[in-house]
Structures are given as structure tokens and as C-alpha cells.
């Protein structure tokens, strides 16, 4: 997929077109911090968002309970009275997620929440998202930049794309088997990062040597998905109450 390409098709939620209910159950966290007001404190930001996102019939006690839960989950309790302009980049990332969580969504979409965050903090953030996902029985979809081997146990499903199209979707353990048996690639063992190897395999690194490299991987996945009844219109609905990383 290239810039300027015309995209067509439909986006369905559980087989139905998106409606007003989609906006109520889904929250998106972008890479920018444009939703912040720099002069407000973390607590004031969350209270303002809670007024907009939570049911109007809820009283202040119920709203405060949700806000305190979000502050604890995102490890923001010790900076709740600090203005946004004084926060570090990592704290702003966590505040972005907190603002999305305060509406109690069932589906959470995060665009590279680990971008610009030191490695150990990125891992802690993934662990926190895992805990929240399980507690709330929600679906979390993440595009991740720091694909460390340590995040593998935190992922329920892995979606790999090449030029905008799917080249794998499923459990990580199935991904290793698929790449080795179907594509004939050797996935490194302990000590190496298998996720990096998979990304290299589906990228355009080999395109100079084989111009049809990505197209061949697309054909292999389409054939595999058809054989296993995982075709494009079905497999996105497989993920329920878990973390999808792509």
C-alpha cells in the first residue's frame, strides 16, 4: 500500500456496521498529545474526561472511583497534582492511555504507545495493559515499536502486515510453526528475538534479490487462511478479551 492509494471496503464490528454504540465501547490512543491542556493537572484532565465519557446519571463518587482506579493502573498517583506541561514523555504516554480508559471502553486501540519510551518502561506499560485487559475483559489492539522478546508472553494474537495486507494472524506459537514449515524460514531459538526475524522475513529486505518476495508471502498466507477457514472476513472477530499486537 502506497501513499495516495484508494482504499475501499467496509469495517464491521462483530459482523455489523459501526454505529453510535461503536463510539461508546471503543477508545483510541494516538501518538500525539493534542488532547492535553498543558495548564491542567493530571487529576483535572481525568475529571474533565470523566464528565464527558461516563454516563451522566453517575454521581461524583462513582466517577471518582473510576478515576482513582485509572490513576493506579497507569501508575500516575504520585503525579496526579502535577500539570501536564511538567510531565515526562513516558508520563504523558500513560496519561493518554488513562484518558482513554476512564470511559471504560470494551475495545482499546493504541498506536505505538511505547514510542519514545525507554525499554524497561515500555515493558512495564505492556504488563499494565495486560492486567487491565484481563480485569476488564476487554480487547486491546496495539501497534508496537519495541518488539522485545519479553513481550511475547503478553500477546494473545499476533497480526503481521506487509504492504498493508495480512501475512499472518494467530497465536505466536503458531507463527513460529507457520514461518518454519510453510515459508521455510529458520526462526532463532533462545537468545535471539523471533519477532525481529519474522518482521525481517515479511519486509522488503529481500525484494532486491526477489522482486516478488512480498507477493509470494501474501499468496502463501491467503492459501493457508483459505485451507484453515481463516479467510479475511472471519479472522479479525477471533480475538475476544485479549491483546492483539501488530
XYZ file of N, CA and C in Angstrom:
738
model
N 0.845 -1.184 0.000
C 0.000 0.000 0.000
C 0.882 1.236 0.000
N 0.639 2.133 -0.901
C 1.436 3.338 -1.027
C 0.609 4.576 -0.704
N 1.283 5.663 -0.373
C 0.575 6.909 -0.081
C -0.209 7.349 -1.317
N -1.463 7.693 -1.120
C -2.300 8.122 -2.223
C -3.164 7.019 -2.797
N -2.904 5.745 -2.399
C -3.727 4.637 -2.879
C -5.154 4.788 -2.363
N -6.128 4.420 -3.205
C -7.537 4.489 -2.830
C -7.913 3.241 -2.054
N -8.425 3.418 -0.835
C -8.845 2.296 -0.004
C -10.363 2.141 -0.090
N -10.818 0.930 -0.298
C -12.247 0.654 -0.361
C -12.575 -0.531 0.541
N -13.835 -0.674 0.871
C -14.265 -1.794 1.690
C -15.139 -1.340 2.846
N -15.462 -2.261 3.731
C -16.303 -1.980 4.883
C -15.605 -2.429 6.157
N -15.845 -1.698 7.247
C -15.344 -2.081 8.561
C -16.540 -2.547 9.383
N -16.509 -3.822 9.804
C -17.610 -4.400 10.562
C -17.157 -4.694 11.988
N -18.077 -4.582 12.924
C -17.831 -4.925 14.314
C -18.757 -6.072 14.668
N -18.167 -7.259 14.933
C -18.964 -8.465 15.176
C -19.955 -8.716 14.051
N -19.527 -8.384 12.828
C -20.352 -8.659 11.667
C -21.352 -7.575 11.316
N -21.397 -6.480 12.078
C -22.362 -5.418 11.846
C -21.647 -4.100 11.564
N -22.261 -3.201 10.780
C -21.648 -1.880 10.516
C -21.487 -1.092 11.806
N -20.468 -0.252 11.833
C -20.242 0.586 13.012
C -21.371 1.596 13.184
N -21.777 1.819 14.422
C -22.812 2.798 14.724
C -22.413 3.629 15.927
N -23.391 4.268 16.571
C -23.112 5.078 17.744
C -22.572 4.242 18.896
N -23.019 2.988 18.977
C -22.552 2.125 20.061
C -21.049 1.879 19.939
N -20.534 1.839 18.702
C -19.100 1.649 18.490
C -18.304 2.749 19.183
N -18.788 3.981 19.100
C -18.082 5.104 19.727
C -18.098 5.003 21.238
N -19.139 4.374 21.783
C -19.229 4.263 23.233
C -18.334 3.158 23.782
N -18.135 2.095 23.018
C -17.395 0.952 23.538
C -15.936 0.948 23.097
N -15.552 1.848 22.189
C -14.205 1.840 21.636
C -13.473 3.136 21.980
N -12.169 3.025 22.297
C -11.339 4.200 22.571
C -10.030 4.054 21.817
N -9.520 5.178 21.329
C -8.292 5.182 20.539
C -7.263 6.094 21.193
N -6.012 5.618 21.255
C -4.917 6.404 21.804
C -3.901 6.636 20.697
N -3.743 7.894 20.287
C -2.812 8.227 19.206
C -1.427 8.528 19.771
N -0.476 8.796 18.899
C 0.881 9.118 19.337
C 1.016 10.569 19.792
N 0.096 11.432 19.361
C 0.189 12.852 19.709
C -0.406 13.112 21.086
N -0.128 14.292 21.623
C -0.680 14.689 22.920
C -1.564 15.928 22.757
N -2.251 15.994 21.626
C -3.041 17.181 21.320
C -4.264 17.316 22.204
N -4.672 16.198 22.851
C -5.873 16.262 23.688
C -5.584 16.868 25.057
N -4.313 17.136 25.349
C -3.950 17.687 26.655
C -4.104 19.201 26.689
N -4.465 19.688 27.863
C -4.386 21.120 28.148
C -3.243 21.275 29.140
N -2.161 21.883 28.699
C -0.926 21.911 29.466
C -1.021 22.500 30.855
N -1.986 23.401 31.093
C -2.070 24.065 32.391
C -2.876 23.270 33.412
N -3.618 22.268 32.959
C -4.396 21.441 33.876
C -3.511 20.377 34.511
N -3.883 19.954 35.705
C -3.166 18.849 36.334
C -3.686 17.525 35.770
N -2.972 16.448 36.077
C -3.390 15.109 35.629
C -4.792 14.796 36.143
N -5.052 15.091 37.413
C -6.357 14.815 38.005
C -7.450 15.635 37.338
N -7.180 16.901 37.052
C -8.174 17.752 36.391
C -8.482 17.250 34.979
N -7.454 16.783 34.274
C -7.666 16.213 32.934
C -8.602 15.020 33.003
N -8.358 14.146 33.961
C -9.166 12.930 34.071
C -10.596 13.241 34.503
N -10.757 14.202 35.385
C -12.111 14.569 35.817
C -12.914 15.172 34.673
N -12.245 15.994 33.875
C -12.922 16.594 32.722
C -13.344 15.512 31.735
N -12.435 14.554 31.459
C -12.782 13.478 30.532
C -13.892 12.591 31.090
N -13.856 12.336 32.405
C -14.889 11.501 33.021
C -16.269 12.128 32.885
N -16.342 13.455 33.004
C -17.624 14.151 32.837
C -18.206 13.906 31.444
N -17.331 13.803 30.442
C -17.779 13.621 29.062
C -18.020 12.155 28.712
N -17.192 11.262 29.249
C -17.205 9.881 28.791
C -18.100 8.943 29.599
N -18.278 9.207 30.874
C -19.080 8.317 31.708
C -20.551 8.715 31.683
N -21.457 7.785 31.996
C -22.896 8.092 31.964
C -23.254 9.300 32.829
N -24.114 10.146 32.319
C -24.478 11.379 33.029
C -25.199 11.110 34.351
N -25.828 9.937 34.467
C -26.564 9.611 35.699
C -25.637 9.180 36.836
N -24.356 8.956 36.517
C -23.415 8.566 37.560
C -23.121 9.755 38.470
N -23.061 9.491 39.769
C -22.741 10.570 40.706
C -21.220 10.741 40.823
N -20.817 11.746 41.568
C -19.389 12.071 41.674
C -18.596 10.946 42.338
N -19.200 10.245 43.269
C -18.499 9.154 43.967
C -18.111 8.056 42.984
N -19.030 7.680 42.092
C -18.745 6.622 41.128
C -17.690 7.072 40.134
N -17.763 8.321 39.708
C -16.762 8.827 38.774
C -15.372 8.865 39.417
N -15.318 9.315 40.674
C -14.032 9.381 41.366
C -13.435 7.983 41.565
N -14.305 6.994 41.751
C -13.818 5.623 41.915
C -13.130 5.153 40.637
N -13.709 5.476 39.496
C -13.108 5.103 38.213
C -11.788 5.846 38.008
N -11.784 7.134 38.323
C -10.571 7.945 38.148
C -9.427 7.407 39.010
N -9.714 7.058 40.263
C -8.683 6.529 41.150
C -8.156 5.186 40.642
N -9.064 4.375 40.096
C -8.643 3.085 39.523
C -7.703 3.300 38.341
N -8.029 4.252 37.483
C -7.192 4.541 36.312
C -5.829 5.088 36.746
N -5.825 5.982 37.720
C -4.558 6.533 38.223
C -3.646 5.423 38.741
N -4.221 4.463 39.449
C -3.433 3.359 39.996
C -2.932 2.444 38.881
N -3.800 2.122 37.947
C -3.423 1.225 36.846
C -2.289 1.792 36.006
N -2.317 3.091 35.766
C -1.317 3.739 34.923
C -0.160 4.341 35.712
N -0.113 4.033 37.018
C 0.994 4.484 37.869
C 1.161 6.005 37.807
N 0.034 6.713 37.948
C 0.049 8.173 37.880
C -0.353 8.830 39.202
N -0.519 8.023 40.231
C -0.991 8.567 41.505
C -0.048 9.635 42.064
N 1.260 9.418 41.911
C 2.226 10.344 42.529
C 2.388 11.641 41.737
N 1.796 11.716 40.511
C 1.872 12.959 39.730
C 0.481 13.527 39.443
N -0.515 13.090 40.173
C -1.888 13.495 39.848
C -2.127 14.997 40.037
N -1.326 15.643 40.859
C -1.475 17.081 41.080
C -0.446 17.904 40.303
N 0.265 17.254 39.400
C 1.272 17.922 38.569
C 0.632 18.339 37.255
N 0.974 19.538 36.774
C 0.425 19.988 35.491
C 1.031 19.178 34.349
N 0.291 19.052 33.269
C 0.707 18.224 32.144
C 2.028 18.712 31.546
N 2.230 20.017 31.492
C 3.468 20.570 30.917
C 4.717 20.111 31.664
N 4.553 19.703 32.909
C 5.698 19.296 33.719
C 5.950 17.782 33.669
N 5.108 17.038 32.951
C 5.260 15.584 32.887
C 6.365 15.187 31.915
N 6.960 14.013 32.165
C 7.921 13.446 31.221
C 7.152 12.828 30.051
N 7.866 12.462 28.992
C 7.235 11.846 27.831
C 6.544 10.549 28.210
N 7.212 9.752 29.027
C 6.625 8.479 29.456
C 5.336 8.715 30.247
N 5.329 9.702 31.121
C 4.131 10.010 31.911
C 3.003 10.521 31.022
N 3.344 11.289 29.998
C 2.321 11.750 29.058
C 1.723 10.584 28.283
N 2.561 9.597 27.932
C 2.056 8.402 27.259
C 1.039 7.696 28.152
N 1.380 7.547 29.418
C 0.482 6.853 30.338
C -0.794 7.664 30.574
N -0.677 8.989 30.586
C -1.864 9.830 30.741
C -2.785 9.697 29.532
N -2.219 9.596 28.339
C -3.032 9.393 27.132
C -3.882 8.132 27.255
N -3.249 7.066 27.749
C -3.970 5.801 27.921
C -5.013 5.930 29.033
N -4.656 6.637 30.097
C -5.585 6.840 31.213
C -6.842 7.574 30.758
N -6.674 8.581 29.910
C -7.821 9.334 29.408
C -8.748 8.450 28.587
N -8.168 7.461 27.889
C -9.000 6.529 27.121
C -9.696 5.538 28.044
N -8.992 5.095 29.075
C -9.546 4.090 29.991
C -10.650 4.635 30.888
N -10.632 5.932 31.155
C -11.607 6.488 32.083
C -13.040 6.353 31.551
N -13.188 6.171 30.247
C -14.514 5.929 29.672
C -14.947 4.481 29.728
N -14.109 3.601 30.322
C -14.379 2.167 30.472
C -14.741 1.507 29.136
N -13.877 1.606 28.144
C -14.163 1.007 26.831
C -14.055 -0.512 26.869
N -14.710 -1.174 25.928
C -14.559 -2.620 25.760
C -13.469 -2.936 24.750
N -13.180 -1.972 23.866
C -12.136 -2.142 22.859
C -11.188 -0.952 22.961
N -9.885 -1.227 23.106
C -8.886 -0.174 23.235
C -7.872 -0.303 22.099
N -7.713 0.777 21.318
C -6.783 0.809 20.190
C -5.631 1.742 20.541
N -4.404 1.241 20.460
C -3.237 2.050 20.825
C -2.234 2.073 19.681
N -1.866 3.288 19.263
C -0.901 3.467 18.176
C 0.488 3.716 18.761
N 1.305 2.673 18.772
C 2.684 2.740 19.259
C 2.801 3.457 20.620
N 2.170 2.911 21.656
C 2.244 3.554 22.977
C 3.650 3.539 23.561
N 4.534 2.691 23.010
C 5.900 2.596 23.523
C 6.881 3.498 22.775
N 6.395 4.287 21.826
C 7.279 5.146 21.039
C 7.920 6.217 21.932
N 9.248 6.278 21.923
C 9.950 7.270 22.713
C 10.095 6.929 24.180
N 9.650 5.728 24.576
C 9.711 5.303 25.972
C 10.889 4.335 26.133
N 11.647 4.476 27.211
C 12.784 3.580 27.445
C 12.288 2.142 27.549
N 13.152 1.187 27.202
C 12.752 -0.208 27.038
C 12.064 -0.792 28.261
N 12.629 -0.577 29.456
C 12.037 -1.197 30.641
C 10.686 -0.585 30.983
N 10.539 0.713 30.698
C 9.248 1.361 30.913
C 8.202 0.835 29.918
N 8.637 0.579 28.673
C 7.742 0.040 27.649
C 7.227 -1.337 28.066
N 8.117 -2.148 28.646
C 7.707 -3.474 29.119
C 6.717 -3.363 30.265
N 6.969 -2.453 31.217
C 6.046 -2.254 32.330
C 4.685 -1.789 31.832
N 4.692 -0.944 30.792
C 3.438 -0.463 30.222
C 2.654 -1.615 29.602
N 3.338 -2.501 28.886
C 2.678 -3.661 28.286
C 2.104 -4.577 29.360
N 2.838 -4.751 30.457
C 2.330 -5.575 31.554
C 1.076 -4.961 32.171
N 1.088 -3.629 32.322
C -0.085 -2.937 32.876
C -1.290 -3.098 31.958
N -1.070 -2.967 30.658
C -2.168 -3.135 29.694
C -2.713 -4.556 29.731
N -1.820 -5.512 29.934
C -2.243 -6.910 30.044
C -3.156 -7.101 31.251
N -2.749 -6.536 32.414
C -3.551 -6.668 33.622
C -4.923 -6.030 33.437
N -4.944 -4.822 32.862
C -6.213 -4.118 32.657
C -7.114 -4.883 31.706
N -6.535 -5.425 30.658
C -7.296 -6.199 29.676
C -7.984 -7.385 30.332
N -7.269 -8.068 31.212
C -7.842 -9.220 31.893
C -8.880 -8.810 32.924
N -8.597 -7.743 33.674
C -9.541 -7.283 34.696
C -10.860 -6.836 34.079
N -10.762 -6.084 32.987
C -11.943 -5.509 32.356
C -12.572 -6.425 31.315
N -11.903 -7.558 31.024
C -12.363 -8.483 29.981
C -12.623 -7.725 28.678
N -11.617 -6.961 28.277
C -11.724 -6.139 27.086
C -10.754 -6.628 26.016
N -10.843 -6.035 24.845
C -9.932 -6.333 23.748
C -9.006 -5.144 23.558
N -7.704 -5.393 23.539
C -6.705 -4.348 23.357
C -5.913 -4.633 22.091
N -5.859 -3.661 21.191
C -5.144 -3.804 19.925
C -4.020 -2.778 19.899
N -2.797 -3.257 19.708
C -1.617 -2.406 19.840
C -0.728 -2.520 18.608
N -0.251 -1.373 18.119
C 0.875 -1.388 17.199
C 2.099 -1.072 18.049
N 3.072 -1.974 18.047
C 4.217 -1.842 18.939
C 5.488 -1.576 18.161
N 6.324 -0.701 18.711
C 7.590 -0.357 18.076
C 8.736 -1.171 18.666
N 8.697 -1.372 19.981
C 9.761 -2.113 20.646
C 9.322 -3.564 20.831
N 9.602 -4.371 19.808
C 9.159 -5.762 19.816
C 10.186 -6.639 20.545
N 10.283 -6.437 21.833
C 11.207 -7.225 22.647
C 10.657 -8.634 22.835
N 11.565 -9.584 22.996
C 11.156 -10.973 23.202
C 10.327 -11.115 24.478
N 10.570 -10.248 25.452
C 9.872 -10.342 26.740
C 8.382 -10.005 26.636
N 7.944 -9.383 25.541
C 6.515 -9.073 25.431
C 5.724 -10.238 24.838
N 6.410 -11.248 24.334
C 5.722 -12.369 23.682
C 4.690 -13.026 24.594
N 5.020 -13.306 25.883
C 4.007 -13.928 26.752
C 2.802 -13.035 27.014
N 2.908 -11.742 26.727
C 1.815 -10.808 27.000
C 0.838 -10.696 25.833
N 1.170 -11.311 24.703
C 0.368 -11.178 23.488
C -0.507 -12.419 23.289
N -1.794 -12.225 23.062
C -2.696 -13.338 22.762
C -2.699 -13.667 21.274
N -2.677 -12.634 20.454
C -2.697 -12.821 18.999
C -1.681 -11.881 18.371
N -1.084 -12.326 17.283
C -0.097 -11.540 16.550
C -0.596 -11.342 15.122
N -0.615 -10.091 14.662
C -1.005 -9.771 13.297
C 0.178 -9.117 12.601
N 0.670 -9.738 11.534
C 1.788 -9.203 10.765
C 1.281 -8.735 9.405
N 1.707 -7.532 9.015
C 1.287 -6.948 7.744
C 2.503 -6.716 6.864
N 2.310 -6.814 5.560
C 3.335 -6.458 4.580
C 2.639 -5.708 3.455
N 3.063 -4.466 3.230
C 2.440 -3.600 2.229
C 0.932 -3.488 2.447
N 0.535 -3.428 3.720
C -0.863 -3.183 4.057
C -1.759 -4.395 4.085
N -1.243 -5.587 3.760
C -2.066 -6.796 3.738
C -1.545 -7.816 4.752
N -2.441 -8.664 5.217
C -2.096 -9.648 6.230
C -1.185 -10.737 5.669
N -0.141 -11.061 6.433
C 0.725 -12.190 6.082
C 0.772 -13.220 7.214
N 0.200 -12.874 8.366
C -0.010 -13.854 9.430
C -0.967 -13.272 10.457
N -1.831 -14.152 10.990
C -2.685 -13.778 12.112
C -2.919 -15.026 12.948
N -2.628 -14.953 14.236
C -2.861 -16.094 15.114
C -1.993 -16.032 16.353
N -1.903 -17.151 17.062
C -1.076 -17.235 18.250
C 0.397 -17.202 17.864
N 1.234 -16.699 18.775
C 2.652 -16.602 18.466
C 3.266 -17.976 18.227
N 2.856 -18.968 19.036
C 3.396 -20.320 18.854
C 3.058 -20.855 17.468
N 1.880 -20.501 16.957
C 1.503 -20.923 15.604
C 2.308 -20.170 14.555
N 2.727 -18.936 14.882
C 3.509 -18.138 13.935
C 4.859 -18.785 13.670
N 5.507 -19.259 14.730
C 6.805 -19.922 14.571
C 6.663 -21.135 13.664
N 5.660 -21.951 13.910
C 5.429 -23.141 13.101
C 5.122 -22.766 11.652
N 4.310 -21.715 11.459
C 3.933 -21.287 10.113
C 5.151 -20.809 9.318
N 5.988 -19.985 9.925
C 7.151 -19.441 9.221
C 8.171 -20.524 8.889
N 8.312 -21.499 9.776
C 9.304 -22.545 9.538
C 8.811 -23.587 8.541
N 7.561 -24.013 8.692
C 7.058 -25.093 7.831
C 6.499 -24.581 6.506
N 5.746 -23.507 6.580
C 5.078 -23.021 5.362
C 6.011 -22.183 4.492
N 6.781 -21.309 5.143
C 7.642 -20.403 4.387
C 9.093 -20.879 4.315
N 9.412 -21.943 5.069
C 10.759 -22.489 5.015
C 11.818 -21.595 5.625
N 11.421 -20.783 6.611
C 12.370 -19.872 7.259
C 12.784 -20.418 8.614
N 13.994 -20.141 9.002
C 14.503 -20.595 10.288
C 14.308 -19.497 11.328
N 13.485 -19.781 12.342
C 13.232 -18.814 13.410
C 14.229 -19.087 14.529
N 14.976 -18.070 14.987
C 16.009 -18.282 16.006
C 15.442 -18.785 17.319
N 16.279 -19.484 18.061
C 15.859 -20.034 19.342
C 16.160 -19.091 20.479
N 16.412 -19.650 21.648
C 16.642 -18.865 22.851
C 17.874 -17.975 22.681
N 17.746 -16.723 23.110
C 18.860 -15.793 22.982
C 18.687 -14.807 21.851
N 17.850 -15.134 20.891
C 17.563 -14.232 19.783
C 16.095 -13.836 19.832
N 15.737 -12.794 19.112
C 14.367 -12.300 19.118
C 13.623 -12.814 17.887
N 12.720 -13.775 18.044
C 11.994 -14.319 16.895
C 11.082 -13.299 16.222
N 10.581 -12.312 16.992
C 9.716 -11.297 16.395
C 10.474 -10.472 15.354
N 11.719 -10.126 15.668
C 12.534 -9.373 14.720
C 12.768 -10.176 13.448
N 13.024 -11.467 13.615
C 13.227 -12.344 12.466
C 11.996 -12.396 11.578
N 10.826 -12.465 12.186
C 9.573 -12.510 11.414
C 9.346 -11.207 10.661
N 9.614 -10.080 11.331
C 9.445 -8.785 10.671
C 10.394 -8.647 9.485
N 11.630 -9.111 9.647
C 12.581 -9.080 8.532
C 12.079 -9.941 7.379
N 11.465 -11.076 7.715
C 11.007 -12.009 6.681
C 9.860 -11.444 5.850
N 9.001 -10.629 6.460
C 7.838 -10.115 5.727
C 8.081 -8.713 5.183
N 9.259 -8.144 5.439
C 9.568 -6.812 4.940
C 10.123 -6.894 3.534
N 10.542 -5.758 3.018
C 11.065 -5.697 1.652
C 12.584 -5.864 1.601
N 13.166 -6.397 2.696
C 14.615 -6.565 2.729
C 15.096 -7.463 1.586
N 14.300 -8.514 1.290
C 14.695 -9.466 0.248
C 14.173 -9.097 -1.131
N 13.556 -7.933 -1.264
C 12.941 -7.572 -2.543
C 13.977 -7.354 -3.649
N 15.174 -6.896 -3.288
C 16.197 -6.702 -4.322
C 16.618 -8.032 -4.930
N 16.701 -9.041 -4.057
C 17.078 -10.366 -4.524
C 15.898 -11.058 -5.208
N 14.701 -10.835 -4.693
C 13.485 -11.447 -5.247
C 12.385 -10.385 -5.280
N 12.132 -9.750 -6.444
C 11.126 -8.671 -6.545
C 9.721 -9.118 -6.150
N 9.463 -10.431 -6.208
C 8.130 -10.948 -5.889
C 8.057 -11.528 -4.472
N 9.021 -11.157 -3.636
C 9.116 -11.731 -2.296
C 7.836 -11.500 -1.481
N 7.399 -10.252 -1.373
C 6.218 -9.938 -0.550
C 4.959 -10.550 -1.157
N 4.833 -10.493 -2.490
C 3.666 -11.068 -3.145
C 3.581 -12.567 -2.886
N 4.737 -13.240 -2.867
C 4.753 -14.685 -2.603
C 4.266 -14.979 -1.181
N 4.701 -14.150 -0.216
C 4.267 -14.349 1.164
C 2.762 -14.095 1.291
N 2.251 -13.093 0.563
C 0.807 -12.843 0.550
C 0.047 -14.054 0.032
N 0.514 -14.635 -1.072
C -0.168 -15.792 -1.660
C -0.149 -16.977 -0.709
N 0.971 -17.181 -0.027
C 1.074 -18.294 0.914
C 0.068 -18.144 2.051
N -0.045 -16.900 2.578
C -0.994 -16.693 3.674
C -2.425 -16.849 3.198
N -2.774 -16.314 2.036
C -4.134 -16.448 1.517
C -4.501 -17.913 1.350
N -3.559 -18.720 0.840
C -3.815 -20.146 0.660
C -3.986 -20.835 2.012
N -3.114 -20.492 2.983
C -3.187 -21.085 4.320
C -4.494 -20.706 5.013
N -4.873 -19.418 4.914
C -6.106 -18.946 5.550
C -7.327 -19.632 4.946
N -7.316 -19.824 3.628
C -8.440 -20.491 2.967
C -8.520 -21.955 3.381
N -7.371 -22.622 3.432
C -7.335 -24.038 3.812
C -7.834 -24.249 5.238
N -7.562 -23.293 6.118
C -7.919 -23.420 7.529
C -9.147 -22.599 7.907
N -9.894 -22.149 6.907
C -11.129 -21.382 7.120
C -10.903 -20.157 7.986
N -9.814 -19.451 7.686
C -9.481 -18.213 8.399
C -9.570 -17.030 7.467
N -10.405 -17.090 6.464
C -10.300 -16.072 5.429
C -10.632 -14.690 5.945
N -10.247 -13.670 5.161
C -10.162 -12.274 5.604
C -11.388 -11.775 6.363
N -12.599 -12.152 5.944
C -13.794 -11.591 6.579
C -14.065 -12.217 7.940
N -13.344 -13.321 8.305
C -13.648 -14.020 9.539
C -12.642 -13.802 10.656
N -11.340 -13.858 10.341
C -10.406 -13.959 11.448
C -10.268 -12.742 12.331
N -10.592 -11.497 11.933
C -10.495 -10.417 12.922
C -11.446 -10.576 14.105
N -12.544 -11.331 13.936
C -13.502 -11.476 15.029
C -13.080 -12.552 16.017
N -11.952 -13.244 15.758
C -11.499 -14.311 16.641
C -11.045 -13.768 17.987
N -10.457 -12.578 17.992
C -9.879 -12.027 19.223
C -10.965 -11.487 20.148
N -11.085 -12.081 21.322
C -12.011 -11.597 22.345
C -11.286 -11.588 23.685
N -11.414 -10.488 24.410
C -10.846 -10.373 25.753
C -9.355 -10.730 25.778
N -8.580 -10.064 24.953
C -7.146 -10.329 24.920
C -6.391 -9.200 24.257
N -5.093 -9.403 24.051
C -4.249 -8.396 23.437
C -3.821 -8.853 22.056
N -4.074 -8.012 21.072
C -3.598 -8.241 19.711
C -2.487 -7.246 19.439
N -1.358 -7.726 18.989
C -0.219 -6.856 18.711
C 0.136 -6.959 17.237
N 0.262 -5.800 16.582
C 0.658 -5.834 15.173
C 1.549 -4.663 14.852
